[in-house]
């Protein structure tokens, strides 16, 4: 027999029909694959010479699930539920032979088969909740029937994949096979797949929940508490409850209804946007075809301060030896001591073993001489934000780094081109802006200078990925993407205080929105002296923020900042002294304080930031709106279910954002609040930010 269609192949091995799914890259279950499966299974059913069927995929994926790009488009039959029912109804035994991932609809497909076997490296899961959905092709009904309510709930509500050995222990698969696929699965099927078995008809594993009415709530409660996408999490729990309490058909109908509702929810749209934007951000724009990253086997970091230490840890954690350079033994000892302390904390918390910490620590060496960078394939400068100092260091790096080494600055706002200009190799120079704490935060802004070579850029991106970061390529400007937008939010925060709000009110608007922290609690955590020093350097002022610093209130590290900090040094409490300081500042500027609604606070904080994002996009500093969203998600804890600032602007409507910005500009006389030309244009034409660059909507 030959090919069924472009995605499905049907082969014969004696009396066994082997149906192979091949829809690169991950066997997403789009229309052509579903249609091909329907035809292939009909042939296998009707062919009297076929006794057994083995369904398999590729080494990378049995199937990564429903094709997410089809959501929101008109449905085409056969739908996935029809395909799964046709397989489950087959009068001949069907074995799912899983290599790689079986996720979402992919696992649901395997649950429709009568038996499942897996390769040792396979991973099985129902990650729909991470897209703000629930499994919509019978997963909430069949998985509990296979492994019981408790484990099924955990897998569905966390969305975390289960590695093959654990799947075997749970009974998700009948066997783990080492041999080559599909031959090993065919051999197993001949021995073990004696008759069709339909999970739909099984109820024994549901008995404990049927006998104990409180069981589901007890198991679900802690899982729901931890879940991010709340609406989807509740739907998951209710669908599993239906599995226990109702018939299969009733449970499946309820699951279907929930799925149809969730797929239209803002939460799910946002999470799907994040999924695609994260992948798109990895595709560096304007890189000539065939450019290969250079090999990076050794790294060097200049400066053992908080950032330098954190960056060094990233390399050591990824198994890359790293040399840290400092100017004095004392500074070096202090820096390496802090790294040691971080590793000790990780060991105490149980996140790594003492052996692992020792292994990582051994990859880090401290030196006092620039000559020690000679072997490094990448050098990252992480010293004070002072251009003259940076230039001096770049001259040294130029002198000592080997030819072809990438030379990067961790600056958060200074001009990379100026640094590149003092070297003899500007093509190798770029920015690698890490976020604090550098060993934790996943964002890496890779700053492309005017002369940065494609190879150096590709190397920085590849290194970023290798050390577990989410690299996003940005252009040179003051503050790059993230901090340039943040500055707009900061200015409005200060303004809101002067007009009548208090720090806790401003912070609450953002925590209610979904941020873990508001801007003032965040400032206290980072240290208010950072912004103060920056303003001093630039000759600008922020009345409230400056007054706090000048009163010795530097944030958590001094026990007080915008808030007072109690005995634990971490819990913020509103402080009457700060309120007085703020109201005095308003009075000195003759501002009549007024009550400001939470809605206004939120819009005042977010919309000017979005406006700056529009300028960034128009200037080409970011290539796509999705890149800006990824930056906010991974560098500033923007809540994923809100999709990022540019996506959020689309949800509330660009015309609304533009009209509110006009109103803010009118009220304040601040012309920089007027809608950016791109925002005004898109608001008028009805298009979204997704139409700019190559981003999706
Ligand atoms: C579902 O199944 C609903 C059902 O319950 C009910 C239906 C009725 N669709 O991540 P990678 C693309 S919901 C479309 O870089 P990796 C991805 O965009 C779904 N496209 O590779 C990328 O494209 P590009 C439940 C998909 O090896 C390329 O594949 N399933 C899908 O690091 C490579 O992706 C999930 O939530 C998809 N389902 O990781 C699983 N999946 O090259 C989502 C991937 O153009 N997927 N693509 O940028 C994943 O978690 C990872 O992609 C996976 C591979 C682990 C599979």
XYZ file of C-alpha atoms and ligand atoms in Angstrom:
753
model
C 0.000 0.000 0.000
C 1.197 3.497 -0.622
C 0.785 6.893 0.861
C -2.648 7.886 2.097
C -1.922 11.572 1.720
C 0.927 14.037 2.342
C 0.798 13.488 6.126
C -0.079 9.815 6.522
C 1.526 6.632 5.324
C 0.120 3.154 5.651
C 2.584 0.269 5.542
C 2.099 -3.447 5.964
C 4.206 -5.765 8.105
C 2.560 -9.132 7.539
C -0.888 -8.977 9.095
C -0.091 -5.719 10.940
C -0.973 -2.358 9.403
C 1.462 0.376 10.464
C 0.001 3.855 10.134
C 2.696 6.543 10.251
C 1.936 10.207 10.902
C 4.460 12.548 9.298
C 3.408 16.178 9.443
C 6.576 18.133 10.369
C 7.706 19.531 12.657
C 5.618 18.014 15.470
C 2.691 16.158 13.872
C 0.174 18.825 14.814
C -3.253 17.364 14.096
C -4.336 19.728 11.335
C -7.010 18.915 8.773
C -4.784 16.958 6.356
C -3.438 14.723 9.120
C -6.915 14.075 10.550
C -8.311 13.338 7.115
C -5.406 11.005 6.320
C -5.899 9.139 9.603
C -9.595 8.666 8.866
C -8.804 7.159 5.468
C -5.960 5.003 6.754
C -8.028 3.502 9.576
C -10.949 2.840 7.210
C -8.569 0.931 4.919
C -7.120 -1.047 7.788
C -10.626 -1.884 8.997
C -11.797 -3.040 5.570
C -8.699 -5.032 4.686
C -9.353 -8.621 5.684
C -5.600 -9.296 5.716
C -5.053 -6.836 8.554
C -5.367 -8.272 12.058
C -3.728 -5.508 14.094
C -2.952 -1.807 13.685
C 0.043 0.135 15.045
C -0.223 3.935 14.961
C 3.040 5.824 15.199
C 4.693 9.179 14.450
C 8.276 10.351 14.103
C 11.207 10.201 16.502
C 10.509 13.792 17.585
C 6.775 13.518 18.004
C 3.952 11.023 18.092
C 1.941 14.247 18.024
C 2.236 17.720 19.605
C -1.584 17.978 19.684
C -4.243 19.912 17.862
C -2.931 22.447 15.329
C -3.077 25.638 17.362
C -3.045 27.773 14.211
C -6.478 26.342 13.320
C -8.156 27.683 16.475
C -10.566 30.479 15.689
C -10.896 29.365 12.048
C -14.025 27.601 10.718
C -13.901 23.936 11.821
C -13.317 21.240 9.173
C -14.445 17.656 9.477
C -13.336 15.150 10.379
C -12.673 16.803 13.716
C -10.304 15.218 16.206
C -13.090 13.701 18.291
C -14.470 11.929 15.222
C -11.031 10.551 14.363
C -10.514 9.273 17.915
C -13.960 7.674 18.045
C -13.329 5.945 14.698
C -10.056 4.524 16.056
C -11.581 3.440 19.365
C -14.446 1.752 17.502
C -12.150 -0.246 15.227
C -12.943 -3.956 15.592
C -9.217 -4.779 15.419
C -6.727 -4.005 18.212
C -4.911 -0.690 17.789
C -1.578 0.078 19.496
C -0.194 3.608 19.822
C 3.602 3.502 19.469
C 4.860 6.738 21.040
C 8.270 8.266 20.408
C 9.028 11.865 21.334
C 6.056 13.828 22.599
C 2.392 12.855 22.842
C 0.832 16.086 24.023
C -2.691 17.435 24.195
C -4.717 16.102 21.277
C -1.717 13.846 20.581
C -2.162 12.056 23.890
C -5.935 12.051 23.413
C -5.351 10.260 20.120
C -3.221 7.681 21.939
C -5.949 7.283 24.579
C -8.374 6.400 21.768
C -6.056 3.519 20.828
C -6.547 0.218 22.677
C -2.939 -0.105 23.902
C 0.004 2.290 24.305
C 3.732 1.616 24.233
C 6.467 4.245 24.467
C 10.156 4.792 23.800
C 12.198 5.582 26.957
C 12.588 9.241 25.962
C 8.895 9.818 25.221
C 6.936 12.441 27.148
C 3.173 12.320 27.575
C 0.939 15.114 28.800
C -2.131 17.283 28.489
C -0.663 20.822 28.434
C -3.835 22.530 27.176
C -4.118 24.512 30.414
C -0.898 26.319 29.489
C -2.815 27.687 26.517
C -5.805 28.601 28.716
C -7.754 25.545 27.500
C -8.781 22.104 28.687
C -8.255 18.870 26.759
C -11.107 18.960 24.261
C -11.006 15.586 22.552
C -11.954 13.286 25.404
C -8.801 13.640 27.522
C -10.667 14.675 30.651
C -12.855 11.577 30.348
C -10.427 8.907 29.162
C -7.358 9.699 31.292
C -9.268 9.309 34.615
C -10.635 5.983 33.306
C -7.058 4.849 32.618
C -5.135 6.012 35.718
C -7.763 7.170 38.219
C -9.104 10.583 39.157
C -6.277 11.784 41.405
C -3.360 11.394 39.012
C -5.450 12.469 36.031
C -6.441 15.701 37.759
C -2.838 16.458 38.570
C -1.675 15.879 34.993
C -4.533 17.911 33.503
C -4.444 20.865 35.921
C -0.653 21.252 36.012
C -0.231 20.539 32.305
C 3.236 19.146 33.036
C 4.418 16.286 30.798
C 5.108 12.855 32.247
C 8.366 11.120 31.183
C 7.964 7.578 29.831
C 9.228 5.729 32.943
C 6.722 7.581 35.149
C 3.996 7.053 32.548
C 4.724 3.320 32.698
C 4.506 3.308 36.491
C 1.169 5.143 36.341
C -0.254 2.784 33.735
C -0.506 5.451 31.024
C 1.470 3.103 28.790
C 1.548 -0.687 28.917
C 5.235 -1.035 28.037
C 8.443 0.888 27.484
C 10.330 -0.406 24.461
C 14.020 0.085 23.800
C 14.131 -1.389 20.320
C 13.729 0.472 17.035
C 10.304 1.882 16.207
C 7.955 0.786 14.787
C 9.407 -2.755 14.609
C 9.585 -3.152 18.387
C 5.982 -1.956 18.710
C 4.806 -4.356 16.008
C 6.491 -7.251 17.802
C 4.947 -6.159 21.105
C 1.513 -5.835 19.472
C 1.675 -9.362 18.033
C 2.354 -10.733 21.511
C 0.092 -8.584 23.624
C -2.658 -6.818 21.688
C -5.218 -9.545 21.837
C -8.505 -7.654 21.462
C -9.840 -4.106 21.186
C -10.335 -2.409 24.584
C -12.186 0.854 24.846
C -11.367 3.271 27.636
C -14.767 4.850 27.054
C -16.365 1.711 28.448
C -14.135 1.328 31.482
C -15.248 2.509 34.955
C -13.189 0.554 37.540
C -10.685 3.388 38.069
C -13.538 5.823 38.731
C -14.841 3.831 41.702
C -12.856 5.609 44.461
C -14.234 8.990 43.383
C -17.720 7.574 42.998
C -17.546 6.178 46.524
C -16.135 9.342 48.108
C -18.003 12.514 47.167
C -15.361 14.845 48.647
C -12.365 13.278 46.915
C -12.281 15.494 43.833
C -12.515 18.732 45.794
C -9.761 17.628 48.161
C -7.432 16.754 45.295
C -8.366 19.747 43.139
C -8.142 22.488 45.786
C -4.329 22.746 46.079
C -3.920 22.294 42.324
C -6.373 25.103 41.562
C -4.619 27.387 43.984
C -1.341 27.042 42.118
C -2.829 27.268 38.613
C -2.177 30.433 36.615
C -5.041 30.241 34.096
C -7.886 30.149 36.629
C -10.820 29.913 34.252
C -9.293 26.946 32.442
C -8.249 25.279 35.702
C -11.799 25.329 37.040
C -13.125 23.910 33.772
C -10.554 21.088 33.948
C -11.672 20.161 37.470
C -15.368 20.272 36.552
C -14.847 18.120 33.466
C -12.976 15.509 35.519
C -15.783 15.611 38.093
C -18.193 14.824 35.268
C -16.051 11.814 34.366
C -16.672 10.436 37.840
C -20.309 11.412 38.195
C -21.805 11.083 34.704
C -21.739 8.838 31.661
C -18.877 9.083 29.165
C -21.082 10.822 26.596
C -22.389 13.384 29.102
C -18.869 14.080 30.382
C -17.524 14.439 26.839
C -20.335 16.856 25.946
C -19.547 19.013 28.956
C -15.843 18.967 28.085
C -16.703 20.054 24.555
C -18.845 22.916 25.826
C -16.041 24.146 28.123
C -13.525 23.901 25.288
C -15.676 25.984 22.944
C -16.048 28.656 25.630
C -12.378 28.722 26.600
C -11.037 28.867 23.071
C -12.807 32.223 22.742
C -11.545 33.562 26.091
C -9.059 36.432 26.276
C -6.949 34.316 28.614
C -6.489 31.611 25.982
C -5.971 34.066 23.132
C -3.259 35.759 25.195
C -1.515 32.489 26.063
C -1.612 31.326 22.432
C -0.131 34.659 21.361
C 2.647 34.124 23.905
C 3.303 30.598 22.583
C 3.814 31.823 19.032
C 5.608 35.066 19.959
C 8.187 33.188 22.025
C 8.969 30.970 19.065
C 8.950 33.836 16.583
C 11.323 35.897 18.738
C 13.947 33.190 18.239
C 13.981 33.921 14.517
C 16.468 36.751 14.170
C 15.297 39.226 11.545
C 17.546 40.229 8.639
C 20.116 37.532 9.209
C 21.555 36.362 5.873
C 20.825 32.695 5.109
C 23.502 30.250 6.111
C 24.965 32.310 8.966
C 26.226 29.938 11.636
C 26.909 30.851 15.273
C 30.530 30.491 16.382
C 31.431 27.797 18.901
C 31.464 28.986 22.506
C 33.416 26.720 24.835
C 34.693 29.308 27.339
C 33.333 32.606 28.631
C 34.697 35.549 30.581
C 32.806 38.144 32.609
C 34.285 41.525 33.537
C 33.138 42.599 36.989
C 32.104 40.423 39.942
C 29.309 42.674 41.161
C 25.722 41.457 41.527
C 25.171 41.381 37.755
C 28.594 39.996 36.872
C 28.237 37.255 39.478
C 24.746 36.335 38.267
C 25.865 36.225 34.627
C 28.837 34.017 35.530
C 26.474 31.624 37.292
C 24.397 31.321 34.100
C 27.461 30.004 32.254
C 28.577 27.692 35.049
C 25.024 26.351 35.388
C 25.072 25.473 31.693
C 28.407 23.675 32.047
C 30.471 26.397 30.322
C 33.720 27.337 32.140
C 33.834 31.044 32.956
C 36.562 33.419 34.145
C 35.533 36.419 36.229
C 37.828 39.441 36.141
C 38.005 42.034 38.905
C 40.374 44.874 39.746
C 41.076 43.919 43.369
C 41.285 40.678 45.316
C 38.820 42.095 47.798
C 36.151 42.789 45.149
C 36.762 39.371 43.632
C 36.408 37.601 46.983
C 33.239 39.509 47.724
C 31.739 38.649 44.313
C 32.665 34.983 44.381
C 31.459 34.803 47.990
C 28.050 35.984 46.837
C 27.983 33.317 44.116
C 28.932 30.712 46.709
C 26.103 31.965 48.908
C 23.604 31.646 46.047
C 24.659 28.051 45.410
C 24.439 27.236 49.123
C 20.896 28.598 49.198
C 19.949 26.446 46.187
C 21.339 23.379 47.950
C 19.450 24.214 51.154
C 16.235 24.650 49.185
C 16.835 21.304 47.527
C 16.831 22.682 43.990
C 20.329 21.275 43.322
C 22.503 18.725 45.128
C 25.685 19.679 46.974
C 27.674 17.749 44.342
C 26.047 19.662 41.532
C 26.743 22.977 43.289
C 30.393 21.991 43.705
C 30.615 21.015 40.017
C 29.199 24.365 38.957
C 31.351 26.306 41.373
C 34.438 24.561 39.985
C 33.685 25.955 36.516
C 34.077 29.497 37.848
C 37.499 31.021 38.339
C 38.450 34.532 39.442
C 41.371 36.534 38.006
C 42.797 39.998 38.452
C 44.357 40.360 35.019
C 42.698 41.012 31.668
C 45.189 38.618 30.091
C 43.051 35.809 31.561
C 40.340 36.402 28.932
C 42.638 35.229 26.138
C 40.918 31.823 25.798
C 37.355 33.088 26.042
C 35.028 32.778 23.043
C 32.714 35.374 24.540
C 33.462 38.204 26.978
C 30.699 40.077 28.774
C 31.454 43.369 30.467
C 29.316 44.029 33.556
C 30.814 47.058 35.335
C 29.312 50.407 36.436
C 27.139 52.256 33.969
C 29.771 54.840 33.055
C 30.703 55.359 29.426
C 34.300 56.377 30.046
C 34.919 53.342 32.242
C 33.283 51.070 29.673
C 35.414 52.504 26.865
C 38.551 51.946 28.884
C 37.532 48.341 29.434
C 36.641 47.806 25.788
C 40.127 48.977 24.789
C 41.550 46.349 27.161
C 39.239 43.693 25.800
C 40.287 44.561 22.268
C 43.900 44.117 23.308
C 43.455 40.756 25.043
C 40.510 38.914 23.497
C 41.316 36.324 20.861
C 40.338 36.993 17.251
C 36.680 36.095 16.658
C 35.637 36.363 20.311
C 32.279 38.056 20.818
C 32.657 41.153 22.995
C 29.484 42.161 24.774
C 28.377 44.822 27.222
C 25.675 44.225 29.804
C 24.781 47.910 29.761
C 21.103 48.623 30.348
C 20.963 51.891 28.417
C 24.344 53.114 27.111
C 25.265 53.318 23.410
C 26.875 50.082 22.201
C 28.154 51.822 19.060
C 30.313 54.162 21.137
C 31.910 51.202 22.878
C 32.378 49.355 19.609
C 34.103 52.410 18.122
C 37.055 52.233 20.525
C 37.876 48.694 19.406
C 39.517 47.497 16.211
C 36.668 44.972 15.730
C 33.256 46.620 15.957
C 31.750 43.667 14.062
C 32.306 41.477 17.138
C 30.736 43.955 19.576
C 27.130 43.901 20.768
C 25.000 44.257 23.885
C 23.811 41.405 26.072
C 21.460 42.961 28.571
C 20.639 40.573 31.419
C 17.908 41.262 33.970
C 18.336 41.150 37.693
C 18.736 38.630 39.291
C 20.676 37.515 36.215
C 20.812 33.861 37.235
C 17.012 33.775 37.550
C 15.331 36.130 35.051
C 15.008 34.551 31.608
C 15.050 37.635 29.399
C 18.167 38.565 27.460
C 18.036 41.653 25.251
C 20.655 41.107 22.550
C 21.546 44.575 21.305
C 22.591 44.750 17.677
C 25.026 47.617 17.068
C 25.345 49.445 13.753
C 28.385 47.344 12.828
C 27.596 44.070 14.634
C 28.276 41.171 12.261
C 25.601 38.553 11.576
C 27.913 35.844 12.982
C 28.454 37.699 16.260
C 24.707 38.288 16.568
C 23.865 34.656 15.825
C 26.493 33.590 18.386
C 25.052 35.803 21.129
C 21.547 34.465 20.457
C 22.760 30.858 20.448
C 24.721 31.396 23.668
C 21.662 32.997 25.231
C 19.613 29.928 24.447
C 22.379 27.605 25.632
C 22.395 29.278 29.053
C 18.613 28.983 29.341
C 17.637 32.537 28.443
C 14.985 33.855 26.083
C 17.065 36.061 23.772
C 15.299 38.874 21.920
C 17.223 40.972 19.396
C 16.765 44.744 19.779
C 18.355 47.878 18.330
C 20.441 50.596 19.965
C 18.567 53.357 21.796
C 18.407 54.761 25.304
C 17.145 51.921 27.526
C 16.592 49.524 24.590
C 13.065 48.094 24.628
C 12.223 47.119 28.191
C 13.734 49.958 30.208
C 12.715 52.570 27.659
C 9.071 51.556 28.159
C 9.562 51.167 31.896
C 10.754 54.777 32.126
C 7.331 55.902 30.841
C 5.612 53.878 33.514
C 7.957 55.255 36.167
C 7.238 58.851 35.181
C 3.499 58.266 35.456
C 3.891 56.519 38.817
C 5.627 59.599 40.234
C 3.013 61.881 38.635
C 0.153 59.836 40.137
C 1.652 60.236 43.612
C 1.823 63.998 43.187
C -1.756 64.188 41.886
C -3.318 62.283 44.745
C -2.544 58.547 44.774
C -0.494 56.723 47.413
C 2.152 54.062 46.651
C -0.081 51.223 47.844
C -2.917 52.372 45.555
C -0.662 52.530 42.524
C 0.858 49.138 43.316
C -2.570 47.578 43.870
C -3.700 48.566 40.365
C -0.891 46.453 38.930
C -1.113 43.514 41.330
C -4.867 43.314 40.693
C -4.014 43.291 36.996
C -1.805 40.248 37.611
C 1.728 41.558 38.225
C 3.435 39.974 41.201
C 4.563 43.409 42.400
C 3.685 47.011 41.773
C 6.281 49.562 40.625
C 6.963 50.996 44.085
C 7.349 47.673 45.883
C 9.594 46.674 42.963
C 11.652 49.861 43.327
C 12.119 49.159 47.028
C 13.306 45.660 46.228
C 15.805 46.789 43.574
C 17.061 49.791 45.601
C 15.927 53.370 45.003
C 19.511 54.588 44.728
C 19.800 52.961 41.285
C 17.285 55.336 39.688
C 18.626 58.227 41.767
C 22.151 57.734 40.462
C 20.830 57.611 36.920
C 18.900 60.854 37.369
C 21.968 62.519 38.892
C 24.035 61.493 35.885
C 21.435 62.923 33.527
C 20.612 66.011 35.536
C 16.914 65.087 35.847
C 14.715 65.012 38.949
C 11.822 63.008 40.362
C 10.601 64.929 43.388
C 9.154 62.124 45.478
C 11.733 59.506 44.547
C 14.630 61.905 45.153
C 13.217 63.025 48.513
C 13.001 59.396 49.665
C 16.616 58.702 48.753
C 17.781 61.943 50.309
C 15.972 60.927 53.527
C 17.978 57.672 53.546
C 15.038 55.562 52.387
C 16.743 53.378 49.788
C 14.214 50.522 49.882
C 14.296 47.090 51.506
C 18.038 47.236 52.116
C 17.603 50.173 54.528
C 14.334 48.841 55.977
C 12.324 51.633 54.366
C 11.604 53.191 51.001
C 8.165 53.821 49.527
C 7.051 51.491 52.333
C 8.255 50.602 55.787
C 9.508 47.032 56.179
C 8.726 45.003 59.266
C 10.798 42.491 61.152
C 11.233 40.148 58.152
C 12.586 43.044 56.065
C 10.400 42.030 53.122
C 6.753 42.772 53.898
C 5.806 46.296 52.835
C 3.505 48.356 55.042
C 2.232 51.837 54.148
C 4.168 54.467 56.070
C 2.583 57.749 57.307
C 5.968 59.432 56.895
C 5.898 58.684 53.188
C 2.331 59.938 52.899
C 3.427 63.213 54.496
C 6.433 63.474 52.243
C 4.176 62.989 49.193
C 1.473 65.434 50.280
C 4.162 68.007 51.097
C 5.567 67.558 47.605
C 2.098 68.081 46.068
C 1.641 71.230 48.176
C 5.035 72.603 47.186
C 4.005 72.282 43.546
C 0.547 73.703 44.318
C -1.133 70.556 43.069
C -4.666 70.054 44.420
C -4.697 66.371 45.368
C -7.700 64.334 44.180
C -9.028 60.777 44.446
C -7.798 58.756 41.459
C -9.690 55.600 40.446
C -7.949 52.242 40.074
C -8.989 52.229 36.423
C -7.279 55.574 35.780
C -4.158 54.443 37.623
C -3.954 51.306 35.500
C -4.421 53.183 32.233
C -1.986 55.912 33.223
C 0.664 53.292 33.971
C 0.123 51.033 30.979
C -0.975 53.183 28.062
C 2.075 55.509 27.936
C 4.207 52.364 27.988
C 2.284 50.930 25.060
C 2.691 54.277 23.290
C 6.452 54.020 23.738
C 6.234 50.445 22.435
C 4.613 51.835 19.278
C 7.515 54.267 18.812
C 9.995 51.437 19.380
C 8.234 49.382 16.743
C 8.091 52.213 14.248
C 11.797 52.948 14.710
C 12.590 49.275 14.169
C 14.239 48.963 17.602
C 12.035 45.884 18.043
C 11.244 43.852 14.928
C 7.775 42.694 15.976
C 5.147 43.592 18.533
C 5.403 40.020 19.812
C 9.090 40.613 20.637
C 8.085 43.494 22.916
C 5.539 41.249 24.610
C 8.128 38.509 25.164
C 10.468 41.106 26.689
C 7.807 42.203 29.171
C 6.838 38.663 30.030
C 10.331 37.410 30.785
C 12.026 40.576 32.014
C 9.310 42.376 33.948
C 6.892 39.623 35.047
C 4.023 40.775 32.869
C 1.291 38.140 33.528
C 1.296 35.603 30.653
C -2.496 35.357 30.556
C -2.537 39.060 29.622
C -0.331 38.329 26.598
C 2.120 41.280 26.913
C 1.528 45.042 26.603
C 1.137 45.219 22.820
C -1.282 42.269 22.753
C -3.216 43.779 25.663
C -3.541 47.056 23.747
C -5.219 45.111 20.951
C -7.659 43.544 23.416
C -8.782 46.835 24.931
C -8.759 48.371 21.430
C -6.183 50.713 19.892
C -8.775 53.487 19.314
C -9.558 53.438 23.038
C -5.859 53.509 24.008
C -5.253 56.414 21.619
C -8.245 58.401 22.894
C -7.178 57.961 26.513
C -3.645 59.096 25.683
C -5.077 62.222 24.052
C -7.027 62.857 27.247
C -3.920 62.363 29.436
C -1.936 64.744 27.227
C -4.698 67.371 27.392
C -4.994 67.108 31.174
C -1.247 67.252 31.862
C 0.022 69.397 29.021
C 2.625 66.679 28.419
C 2.860 66.360 24.629
C 4.891 63.134 24.877
C 1.665 61.438 25.937
C 0.034 62.098 22.548
C -0.443 58.884 20.560
C 2.672 57.924 18.602
C 2.183 58.186 14.817
C 2.052 54.404 14.415
C -0.541 54.016 17.169
C -2.659 56.815 15.713
C -2.440 55.280 12.245
C -3.375 51.778 13.378
C -6.171 53.076 15.591
C -7.620 54.894 12.587
C -7.236 52.005 10.127
C -8.566 49.361 12.506
C -5.416 47.233 12.197
C -3.441 45.796 15.120
C 0.227 45.947 16.114
C 0.502 42.418 14.720
C 0.318 43.884 11.212
C 3.703 45.574 11.756
C 6.868 43.605 11.000
C 6.317 39.884 10.813
C 4.516 39.381 14.113
C 1.198 37.623 14.414
C -1.829 39.518 15.703
C -4.921 20.696 21.904
O -4.339 19.709 21.602
C -6.400 20.783 22.027
C -7.058 19.429 22.077
O -7.141 18.968 23.418
C -8.503 19.497 21.619
C -8.720 19.797 20.183
C -10.169 19.666 19.827
N 0.137 23.447 16.729
O 8.331 24.472 20.400
P 9.100 24.240 19.157
C 5.140 24.518 16.075
S -4.118 22.157 22.148
C 0.739 24.185 15.780
O 10.075 25.261 18.717
P 10.320 21.974 20.449
C 5.782 25.702 16.743
O 5.001 26.852 16.594
C -2.423 21.800 21.805
N 2.079 24.396 15.742
O 9.817 22.823 19.189
C 7.092 25.789 15.994
O 6.816 26.404 14.747
P 7.903 27.291 14.014
C -1.790 21.080 22.913
C 2.817 23.832 16.700
O 10.895 20.729 19.900
C 7.428 24.326 15.726
O 6.194 23.608 15.867
N -0.377 20.932 22.639
C 2.251 23.066 17.709
O 11.126 22.823 21.360
C 8.438 23.750 16.662
O 8.034 24.014 18.010
C 0.523 21.785 23.119
O 0.215 22.709 23.822
C 0.847 22.871 17.712
N 0.226 22.125 18.645
O 9.004 21.586 21.249
C 1.943 21.520 22.731
N 3.234 22.642 18.534
O 9.052 26.378 13.759
C 2.564 22.776 22.208
C 4.381 23.137 18.042
O 7.209 27.797 12.798
N 3.900 22.539 21.690
N 4.145 23.863 16.936
O 8.223 28.381 15.009
C 4.970 22.361 22.463
O 4.907 22.334 23.666
C 6.301 22.230 21.777
O 6.188 22.839 20.514
C 6.754 20.776 21.570
C 8.022 20.775 20.676
C 7.095 20.170 22.923
C 5.699 19.947 20.871
